[in-house]
Tab-separated table of C-alpha atoms in Angstrom:
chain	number	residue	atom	x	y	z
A	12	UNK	CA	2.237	-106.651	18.924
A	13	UNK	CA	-0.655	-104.675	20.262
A	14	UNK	CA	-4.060	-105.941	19.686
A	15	UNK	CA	-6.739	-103.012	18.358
A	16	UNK	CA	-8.598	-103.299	22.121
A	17	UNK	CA	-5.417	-102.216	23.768
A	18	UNK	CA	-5.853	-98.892	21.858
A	19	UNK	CA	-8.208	-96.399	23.540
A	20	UNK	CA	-9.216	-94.346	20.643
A	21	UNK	CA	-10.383	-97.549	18.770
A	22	UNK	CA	-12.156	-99.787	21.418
A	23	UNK	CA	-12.769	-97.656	24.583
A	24	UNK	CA	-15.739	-95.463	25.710
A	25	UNK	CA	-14.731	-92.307	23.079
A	26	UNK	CA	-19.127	-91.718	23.604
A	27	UNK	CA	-18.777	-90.832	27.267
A	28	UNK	CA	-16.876	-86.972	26.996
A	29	UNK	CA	-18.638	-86.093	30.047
A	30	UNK	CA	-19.299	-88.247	32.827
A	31	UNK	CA	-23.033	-87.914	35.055
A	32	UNK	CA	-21.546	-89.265	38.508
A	33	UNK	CA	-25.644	-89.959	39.075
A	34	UNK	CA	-25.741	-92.337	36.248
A	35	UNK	CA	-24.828	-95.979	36.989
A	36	UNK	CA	-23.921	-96.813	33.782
A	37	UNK	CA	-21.658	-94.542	33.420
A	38	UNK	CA	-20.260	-95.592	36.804
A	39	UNK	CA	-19.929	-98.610	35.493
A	40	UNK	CA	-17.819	-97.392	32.258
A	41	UNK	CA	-15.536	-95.401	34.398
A	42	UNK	CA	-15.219	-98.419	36.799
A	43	UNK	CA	-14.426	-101.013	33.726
A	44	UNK	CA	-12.422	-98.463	31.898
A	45	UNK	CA	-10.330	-98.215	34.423
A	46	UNK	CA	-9.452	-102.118	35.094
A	47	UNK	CA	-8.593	-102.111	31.380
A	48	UNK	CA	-5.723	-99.399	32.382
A	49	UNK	CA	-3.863	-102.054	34.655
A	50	UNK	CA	-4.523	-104.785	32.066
A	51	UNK	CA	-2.729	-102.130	29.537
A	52	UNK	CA	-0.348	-101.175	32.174
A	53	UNK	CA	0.796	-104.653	32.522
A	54	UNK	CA	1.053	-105.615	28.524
A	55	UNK	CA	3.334	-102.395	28.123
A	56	UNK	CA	5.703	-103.498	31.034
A	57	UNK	CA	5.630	-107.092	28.496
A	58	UNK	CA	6.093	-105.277	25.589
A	59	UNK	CA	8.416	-102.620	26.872
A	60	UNK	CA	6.488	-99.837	25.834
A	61	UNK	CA	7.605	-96.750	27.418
A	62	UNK	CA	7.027	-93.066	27.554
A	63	UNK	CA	5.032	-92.037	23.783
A	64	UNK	CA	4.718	-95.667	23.101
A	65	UNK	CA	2.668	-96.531	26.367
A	66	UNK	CA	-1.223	-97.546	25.405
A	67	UNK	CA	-2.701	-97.606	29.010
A	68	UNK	CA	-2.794	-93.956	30.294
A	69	UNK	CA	-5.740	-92.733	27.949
A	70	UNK	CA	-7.633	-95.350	29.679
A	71	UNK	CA	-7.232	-93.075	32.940
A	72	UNK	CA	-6.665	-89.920	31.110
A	73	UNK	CA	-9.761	-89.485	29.665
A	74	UNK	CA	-11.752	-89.531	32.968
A	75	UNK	CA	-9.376	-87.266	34.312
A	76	UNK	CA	-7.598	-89.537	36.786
A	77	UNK	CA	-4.109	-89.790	37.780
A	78	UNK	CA	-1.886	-93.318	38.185
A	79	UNK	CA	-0.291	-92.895	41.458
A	80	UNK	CA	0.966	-95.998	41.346
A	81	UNK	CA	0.842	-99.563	40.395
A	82	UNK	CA	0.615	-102.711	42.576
A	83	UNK	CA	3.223	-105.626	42.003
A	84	UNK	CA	3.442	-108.665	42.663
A	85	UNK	CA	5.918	-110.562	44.534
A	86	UNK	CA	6.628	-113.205	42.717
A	87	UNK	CA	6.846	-112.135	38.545
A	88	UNK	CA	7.276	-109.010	39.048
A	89	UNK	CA	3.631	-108.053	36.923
A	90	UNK	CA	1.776	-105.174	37.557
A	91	UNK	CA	-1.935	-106.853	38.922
A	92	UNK	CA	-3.477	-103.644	40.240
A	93	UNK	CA	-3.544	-99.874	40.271
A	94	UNK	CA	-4.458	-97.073	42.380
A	95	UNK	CA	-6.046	-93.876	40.845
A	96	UNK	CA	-6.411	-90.763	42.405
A	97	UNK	CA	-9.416	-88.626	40.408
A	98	UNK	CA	-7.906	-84.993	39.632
A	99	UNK	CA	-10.401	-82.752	37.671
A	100	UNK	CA	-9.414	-80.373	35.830
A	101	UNK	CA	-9.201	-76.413	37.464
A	102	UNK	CA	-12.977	-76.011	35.876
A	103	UNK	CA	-14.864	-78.704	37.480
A	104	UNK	CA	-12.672	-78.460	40.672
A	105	UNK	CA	-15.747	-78.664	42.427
A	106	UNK	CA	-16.502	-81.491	41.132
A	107	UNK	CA	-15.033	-83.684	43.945
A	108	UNK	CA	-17.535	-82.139	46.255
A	109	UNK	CA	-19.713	-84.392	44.355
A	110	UNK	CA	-20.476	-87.788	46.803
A	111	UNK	CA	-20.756	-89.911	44.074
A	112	UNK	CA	-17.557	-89.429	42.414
A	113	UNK	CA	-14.230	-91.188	43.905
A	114	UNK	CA	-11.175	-89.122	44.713
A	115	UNK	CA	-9.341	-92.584	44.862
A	116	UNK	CA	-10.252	-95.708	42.757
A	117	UNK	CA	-8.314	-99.298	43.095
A	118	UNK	CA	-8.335	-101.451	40.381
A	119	UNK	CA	-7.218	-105.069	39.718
A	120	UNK	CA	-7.129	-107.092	36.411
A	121	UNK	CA	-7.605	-110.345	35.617
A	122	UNK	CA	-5.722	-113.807	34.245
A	123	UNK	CA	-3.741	-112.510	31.124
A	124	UNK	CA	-2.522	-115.901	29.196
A	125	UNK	CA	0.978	-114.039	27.960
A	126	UNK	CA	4.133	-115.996	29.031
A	127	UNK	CA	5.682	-113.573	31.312
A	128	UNK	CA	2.457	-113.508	33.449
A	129	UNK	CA	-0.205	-116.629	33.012
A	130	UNK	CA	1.625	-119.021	35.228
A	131	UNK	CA	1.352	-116.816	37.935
A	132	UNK	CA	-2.083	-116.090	37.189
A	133	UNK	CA	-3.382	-119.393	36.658
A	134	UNK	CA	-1.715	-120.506	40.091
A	135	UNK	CA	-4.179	-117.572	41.855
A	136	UNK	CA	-7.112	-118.795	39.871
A	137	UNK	CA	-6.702	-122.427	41.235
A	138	UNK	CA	-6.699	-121.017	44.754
A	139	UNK	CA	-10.047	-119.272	44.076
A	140	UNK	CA	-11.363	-122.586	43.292
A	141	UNK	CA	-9.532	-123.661	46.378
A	142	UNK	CA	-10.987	-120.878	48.688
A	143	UNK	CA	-7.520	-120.090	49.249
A	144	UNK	CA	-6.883	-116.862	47.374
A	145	UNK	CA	-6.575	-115.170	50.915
A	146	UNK	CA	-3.499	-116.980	51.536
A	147	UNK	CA	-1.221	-115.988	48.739
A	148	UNK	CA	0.880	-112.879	48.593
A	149	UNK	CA	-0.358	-110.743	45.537
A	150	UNK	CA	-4.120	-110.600	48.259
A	151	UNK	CA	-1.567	-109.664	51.122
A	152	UNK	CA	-0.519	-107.353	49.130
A	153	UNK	CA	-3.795	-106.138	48.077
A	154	UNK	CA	-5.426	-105.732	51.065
A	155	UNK	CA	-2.686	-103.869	52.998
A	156	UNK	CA	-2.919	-101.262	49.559
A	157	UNK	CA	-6.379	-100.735	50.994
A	158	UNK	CA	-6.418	-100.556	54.076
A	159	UNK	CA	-3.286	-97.835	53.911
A	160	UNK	CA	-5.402	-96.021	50.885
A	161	UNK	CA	-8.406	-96.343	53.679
A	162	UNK	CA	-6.325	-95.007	56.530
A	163	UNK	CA	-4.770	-91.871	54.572
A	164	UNK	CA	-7.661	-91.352	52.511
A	165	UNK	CA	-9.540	-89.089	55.623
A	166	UNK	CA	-12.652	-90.549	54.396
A	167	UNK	CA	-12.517	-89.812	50.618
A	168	UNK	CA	-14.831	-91.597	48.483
A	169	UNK	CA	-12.855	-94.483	47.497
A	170	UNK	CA	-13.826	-97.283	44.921
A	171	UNK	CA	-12.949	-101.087	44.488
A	172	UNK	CA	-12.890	-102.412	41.136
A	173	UNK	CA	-11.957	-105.422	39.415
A	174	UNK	CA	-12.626	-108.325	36.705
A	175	UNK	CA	-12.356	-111.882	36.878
A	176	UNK	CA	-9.053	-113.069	38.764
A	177	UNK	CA	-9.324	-109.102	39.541
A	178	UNK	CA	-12.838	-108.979	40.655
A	179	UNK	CA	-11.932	-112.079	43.174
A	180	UNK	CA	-9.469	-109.976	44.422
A	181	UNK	CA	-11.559	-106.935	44.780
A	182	UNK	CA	-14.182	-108.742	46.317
A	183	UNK	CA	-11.697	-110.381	48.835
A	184	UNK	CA	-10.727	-106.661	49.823
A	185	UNK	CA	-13.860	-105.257	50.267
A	186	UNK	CA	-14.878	-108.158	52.352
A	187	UNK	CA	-11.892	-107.491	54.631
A	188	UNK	CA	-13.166	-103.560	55.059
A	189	UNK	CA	-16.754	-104.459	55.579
A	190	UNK	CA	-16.194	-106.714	58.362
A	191	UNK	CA	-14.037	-103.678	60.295
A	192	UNK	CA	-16.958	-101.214	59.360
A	193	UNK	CA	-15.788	-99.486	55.820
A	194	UNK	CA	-18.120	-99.986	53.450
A	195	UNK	CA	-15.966	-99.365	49.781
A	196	UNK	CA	-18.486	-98.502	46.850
A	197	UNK	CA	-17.385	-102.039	44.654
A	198	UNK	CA	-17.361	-102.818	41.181
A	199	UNK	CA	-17.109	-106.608	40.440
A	200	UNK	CA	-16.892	-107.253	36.668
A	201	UNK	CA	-17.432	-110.736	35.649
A	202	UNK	CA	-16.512	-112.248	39.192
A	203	UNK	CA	-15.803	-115.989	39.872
A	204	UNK	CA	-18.338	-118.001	41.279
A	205	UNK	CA	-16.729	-121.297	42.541
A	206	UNK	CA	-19.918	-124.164	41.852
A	207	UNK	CA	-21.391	-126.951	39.630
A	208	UNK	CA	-22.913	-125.055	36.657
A	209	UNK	CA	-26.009	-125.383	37.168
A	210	UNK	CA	-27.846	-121.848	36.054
A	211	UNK	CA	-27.346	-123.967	32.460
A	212	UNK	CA	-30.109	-126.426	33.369
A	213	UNK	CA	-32.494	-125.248	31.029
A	214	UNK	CA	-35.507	-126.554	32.667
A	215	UNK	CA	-36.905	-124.619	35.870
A	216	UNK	CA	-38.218	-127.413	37.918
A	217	UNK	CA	-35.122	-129.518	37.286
A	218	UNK	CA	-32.961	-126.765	38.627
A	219	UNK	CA	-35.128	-125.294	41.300
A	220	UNK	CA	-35.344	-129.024	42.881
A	221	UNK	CA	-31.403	-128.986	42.829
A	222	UNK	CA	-30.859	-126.071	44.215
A	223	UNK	CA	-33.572	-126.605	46.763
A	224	UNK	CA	-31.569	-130.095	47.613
A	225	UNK	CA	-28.301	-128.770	47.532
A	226	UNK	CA	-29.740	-125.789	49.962
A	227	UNK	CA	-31.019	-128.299	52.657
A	228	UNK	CA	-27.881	-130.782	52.310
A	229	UNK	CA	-25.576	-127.420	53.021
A	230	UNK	CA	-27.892	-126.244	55.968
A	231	UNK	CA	-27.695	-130.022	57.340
A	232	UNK	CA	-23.991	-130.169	57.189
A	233	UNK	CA	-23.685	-126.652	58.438
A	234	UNK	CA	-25.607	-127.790	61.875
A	235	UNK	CA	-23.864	-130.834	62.254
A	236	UNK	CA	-20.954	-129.300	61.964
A	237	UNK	CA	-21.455	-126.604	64.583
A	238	UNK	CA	-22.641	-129.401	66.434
A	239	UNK	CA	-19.331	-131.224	66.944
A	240	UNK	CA	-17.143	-127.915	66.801
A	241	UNK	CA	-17.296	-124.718	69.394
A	242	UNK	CA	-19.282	-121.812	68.009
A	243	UNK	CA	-18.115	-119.829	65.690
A	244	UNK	CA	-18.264	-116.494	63.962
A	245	UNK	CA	-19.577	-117.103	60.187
A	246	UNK	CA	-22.702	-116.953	60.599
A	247	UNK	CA	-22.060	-113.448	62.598
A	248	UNK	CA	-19.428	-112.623	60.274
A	249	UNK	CA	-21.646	-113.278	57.320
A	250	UNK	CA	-24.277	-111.157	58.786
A	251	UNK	CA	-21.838	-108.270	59.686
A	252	UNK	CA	-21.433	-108.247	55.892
A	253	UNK	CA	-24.953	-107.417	54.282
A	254	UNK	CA	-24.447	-103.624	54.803
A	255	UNK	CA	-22.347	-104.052	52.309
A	256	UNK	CA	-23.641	-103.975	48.814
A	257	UNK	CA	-21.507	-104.173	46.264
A	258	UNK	CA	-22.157	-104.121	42.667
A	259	UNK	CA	-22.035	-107.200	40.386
A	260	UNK	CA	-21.425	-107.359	36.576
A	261	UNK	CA	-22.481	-110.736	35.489
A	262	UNK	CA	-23.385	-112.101	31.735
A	263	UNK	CA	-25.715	-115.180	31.949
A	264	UNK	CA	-23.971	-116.790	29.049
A	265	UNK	CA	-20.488	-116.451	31.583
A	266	UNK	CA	-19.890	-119.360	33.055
A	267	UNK	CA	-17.748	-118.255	35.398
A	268	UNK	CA	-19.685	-115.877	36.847
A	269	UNK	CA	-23.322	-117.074	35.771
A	270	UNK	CA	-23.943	-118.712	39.046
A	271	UNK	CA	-24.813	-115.462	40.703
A	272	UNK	CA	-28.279	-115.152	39.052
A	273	UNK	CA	-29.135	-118.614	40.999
A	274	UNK	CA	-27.459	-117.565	43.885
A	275	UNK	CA	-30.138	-114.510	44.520
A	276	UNK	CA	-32.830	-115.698	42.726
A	277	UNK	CA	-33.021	-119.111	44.702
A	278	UNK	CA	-32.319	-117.421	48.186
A	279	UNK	CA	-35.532	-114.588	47.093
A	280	UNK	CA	-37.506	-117.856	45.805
A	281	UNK	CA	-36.593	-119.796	49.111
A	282	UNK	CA	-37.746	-117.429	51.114
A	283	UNK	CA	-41.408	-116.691	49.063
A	284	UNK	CA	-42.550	-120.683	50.199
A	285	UNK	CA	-41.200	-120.290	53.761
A	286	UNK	CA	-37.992	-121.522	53.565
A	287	UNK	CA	-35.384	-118.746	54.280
A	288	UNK	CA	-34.524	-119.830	57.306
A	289	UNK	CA	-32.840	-123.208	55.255
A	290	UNK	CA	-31.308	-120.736	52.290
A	291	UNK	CA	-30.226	-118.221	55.023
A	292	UNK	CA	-27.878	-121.299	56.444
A	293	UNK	CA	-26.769	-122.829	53.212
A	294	UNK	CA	-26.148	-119.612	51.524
A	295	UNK	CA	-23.424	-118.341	53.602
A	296	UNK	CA	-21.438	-121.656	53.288
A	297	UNK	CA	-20.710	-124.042	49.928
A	298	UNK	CA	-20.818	-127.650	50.429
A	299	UNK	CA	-17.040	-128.262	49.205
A	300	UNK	CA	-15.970	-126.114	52.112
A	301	UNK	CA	-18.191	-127.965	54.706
A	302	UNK	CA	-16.896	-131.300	53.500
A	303	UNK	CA	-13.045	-130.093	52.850
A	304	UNK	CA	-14.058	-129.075	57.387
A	305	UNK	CA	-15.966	-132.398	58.032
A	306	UNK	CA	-12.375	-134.360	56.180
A	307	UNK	CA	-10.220	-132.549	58.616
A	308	UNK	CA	-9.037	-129.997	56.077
A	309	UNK	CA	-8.442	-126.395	57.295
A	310	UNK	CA	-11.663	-124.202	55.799
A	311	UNK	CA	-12.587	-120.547	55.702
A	312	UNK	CA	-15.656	-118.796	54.384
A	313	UNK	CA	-16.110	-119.075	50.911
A	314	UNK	CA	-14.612	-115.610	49.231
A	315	UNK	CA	-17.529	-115.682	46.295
A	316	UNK	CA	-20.608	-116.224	48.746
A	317	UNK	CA	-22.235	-112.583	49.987
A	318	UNK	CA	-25.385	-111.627	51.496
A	319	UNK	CA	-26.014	-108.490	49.843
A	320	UNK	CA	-25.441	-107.194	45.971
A	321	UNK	CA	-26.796	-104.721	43.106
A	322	UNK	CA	-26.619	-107.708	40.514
A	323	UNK	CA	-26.888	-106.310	36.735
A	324	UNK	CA	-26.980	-108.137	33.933
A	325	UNK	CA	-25.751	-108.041	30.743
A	326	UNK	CA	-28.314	-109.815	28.607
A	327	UNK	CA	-27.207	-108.889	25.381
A	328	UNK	CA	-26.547	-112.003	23.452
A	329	UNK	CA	-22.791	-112.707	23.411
A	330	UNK	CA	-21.358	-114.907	20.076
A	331	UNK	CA	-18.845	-116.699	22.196
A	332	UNK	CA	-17.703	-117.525	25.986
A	333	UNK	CA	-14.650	-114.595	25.413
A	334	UNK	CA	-16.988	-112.269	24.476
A	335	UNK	CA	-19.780	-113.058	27.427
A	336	UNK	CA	-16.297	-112.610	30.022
A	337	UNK	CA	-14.812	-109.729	28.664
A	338	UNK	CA	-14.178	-106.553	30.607
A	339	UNK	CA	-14.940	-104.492	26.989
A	340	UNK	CA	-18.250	-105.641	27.182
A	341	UNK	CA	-19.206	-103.348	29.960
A	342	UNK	CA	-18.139	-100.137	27.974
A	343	UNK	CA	-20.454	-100.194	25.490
A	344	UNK	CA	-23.099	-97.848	24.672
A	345	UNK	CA	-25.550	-100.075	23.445
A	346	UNK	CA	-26.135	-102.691	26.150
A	347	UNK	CA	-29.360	-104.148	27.265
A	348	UNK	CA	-29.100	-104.283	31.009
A	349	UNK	CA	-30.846	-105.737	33.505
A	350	UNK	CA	-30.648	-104.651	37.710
A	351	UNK	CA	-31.971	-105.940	40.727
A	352	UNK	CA	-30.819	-105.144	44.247
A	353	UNK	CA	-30.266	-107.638	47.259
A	354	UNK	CA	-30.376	-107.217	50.254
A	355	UNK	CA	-29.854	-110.149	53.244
């Protein structure tokens, strides 16, 4: 049975009938809106809803974009992603002259806990906390959707999108485009950040002191570890990255997610008493990655860890954990938002 959030014309953005490309909330509407269609898309492959009985195209239809098709995963068969393609109507058919609006738009959802598809989400979620999420087939299968939308796209605006599970993935494709020079406009709802919770240390000193310990510890290991190993490429890598700014959704009161306000802050606050040079080591690596290396464990660079972002925040106060990781949250018209932009 459909919940009253699957239906458009009682939970989504009905406010926004015409969309200011400029504005980057309602960027950010379209963006979310849109990652609810392949959450929708999947429950009506569940629930066999078909044709009339569908709920996810107004999610699309509204904004006037297209499904061209949906991505699948190998393994259950459930639809994890979309592609878009935005096709105004004959009016506003200049419209797509317009730099800020995307003529393509790839979405990805997140862990839905139904039967026919939690199992294989919750297996993906364990490799994000396993830095492995690169590894598994539904990314494969991700990226090589990108980089063919990339190829035929002849340099069309094209967006990432994605929340939770979904923003992971997103994040994991536009990573992979950065470092080969395309820079994807990126909108990262609610997106894992693998660590100790620590942003719910309510006392600043306490915090800033283990932050400041864990930053040194990292940048230590880091060294030693390039020490005893040939040279290698993160730290290049890493830095190839920071033209790359993608944009972050992030409540506080998300735990999942929540870390990225420390993450920023503490490398800005680092740097203010003369310590970047520590933060910019230990902020391109976590410290379960350098240990899983220094144990003889194969390692990669941590998927959540970037060096540039436009981080907003969603500081309106959230009743529960489901409501502070929601995607609807970033639809509605009455947020209180805050921005700041990063730059490495």
């Amino acid at each position: 049975m459909a919940s009253e959030r699957e239906y458009f014309d009682l939970s989504g953005p009905l406010h926004l009938t015409s969309v200011d490309w400029d504005d980057a909330n309602n960027r950010m509407t379209v963006a979310a809106s849109l990652v609810q269609g392949v959450y929708i898309l999947e429950r009506d492959r569940q629930e066999r809803r078909e044709g009339p009985n569908a709920l996810a195209p107004p999610w699309w239809d509204f904004f006037n974009f297209k499904l061209l098709r949906p991505l699948i995963d190998d393994v259950d068969s459930s639809i994890f992603g979309a592609i878009y393609e935005f096709k105004p109507q004959s009016s506003q058919s200049n419209d797509l002259l317009h730099r800020r609006i995307p003529r393509y738009v790839i979405a990805f959802r997140g862990t839905i806990t139904k039967t026919d598809s939690v199992s294989r989400d919750i297996e993906l979620d364990m490799h994000i906390v396993r830095n492995g999420l690169h590894q598994t087939s539904r990314a494969e299968i991700a990226i090589q959707a990108v980089r063919n939308m990339v190829a035929s796209a002849n340099d069309s605006n094209i967006w990432l999108s994605g929340h939770s599970l979904g923003s992971a993935m997103a994040m994991l494709c536009g990573k992979t485009m950065a470092k080969t020079g395309k820079l994807l406009e990126s909108f990262l709802f609610n997106p894992p950040y693998v660590a100790a919770p620590i942003e719910r240390i309510k006392d600043k000193k306490l915090k800033h002191g283990i932050r400041f310990a864990g930053s040194v510890i990292t940048a230590g290991l880091t060294i030693a570890m390039k020490v005893k190993q040939p040279r290698n490429l993160t730290f290049d890598s890493f830095a190839a990255l920071s033209s790359w700014v993608p944009c972050l959704f992030v409540n506080p009161s998300d735990h999942i997610c929540s870390e990225y306000v420390g993450y920023f802050e503490h490398r800005r606050r680092m740097q203010e008493i003369g310590a970047g040079g520590i933060e910019r080591l230990a902020s391109q690596n976590s410290l379960t990655g350098l240990l899983m290396s220094a144990s003889g464990n194969e390692s990669s660079e941590p998927l959540h860890l970037i060096p540039s972002a436009n981080l907003t925040l969603n500081v309106t106060p959230s009743r529960d954990f489901k409501e502070a990781h929601g995607i609807h949250q970033w639809w509605q018209p009455d947020l209180h938002l805050e921005s700041k932009f990063y730059k490495y």
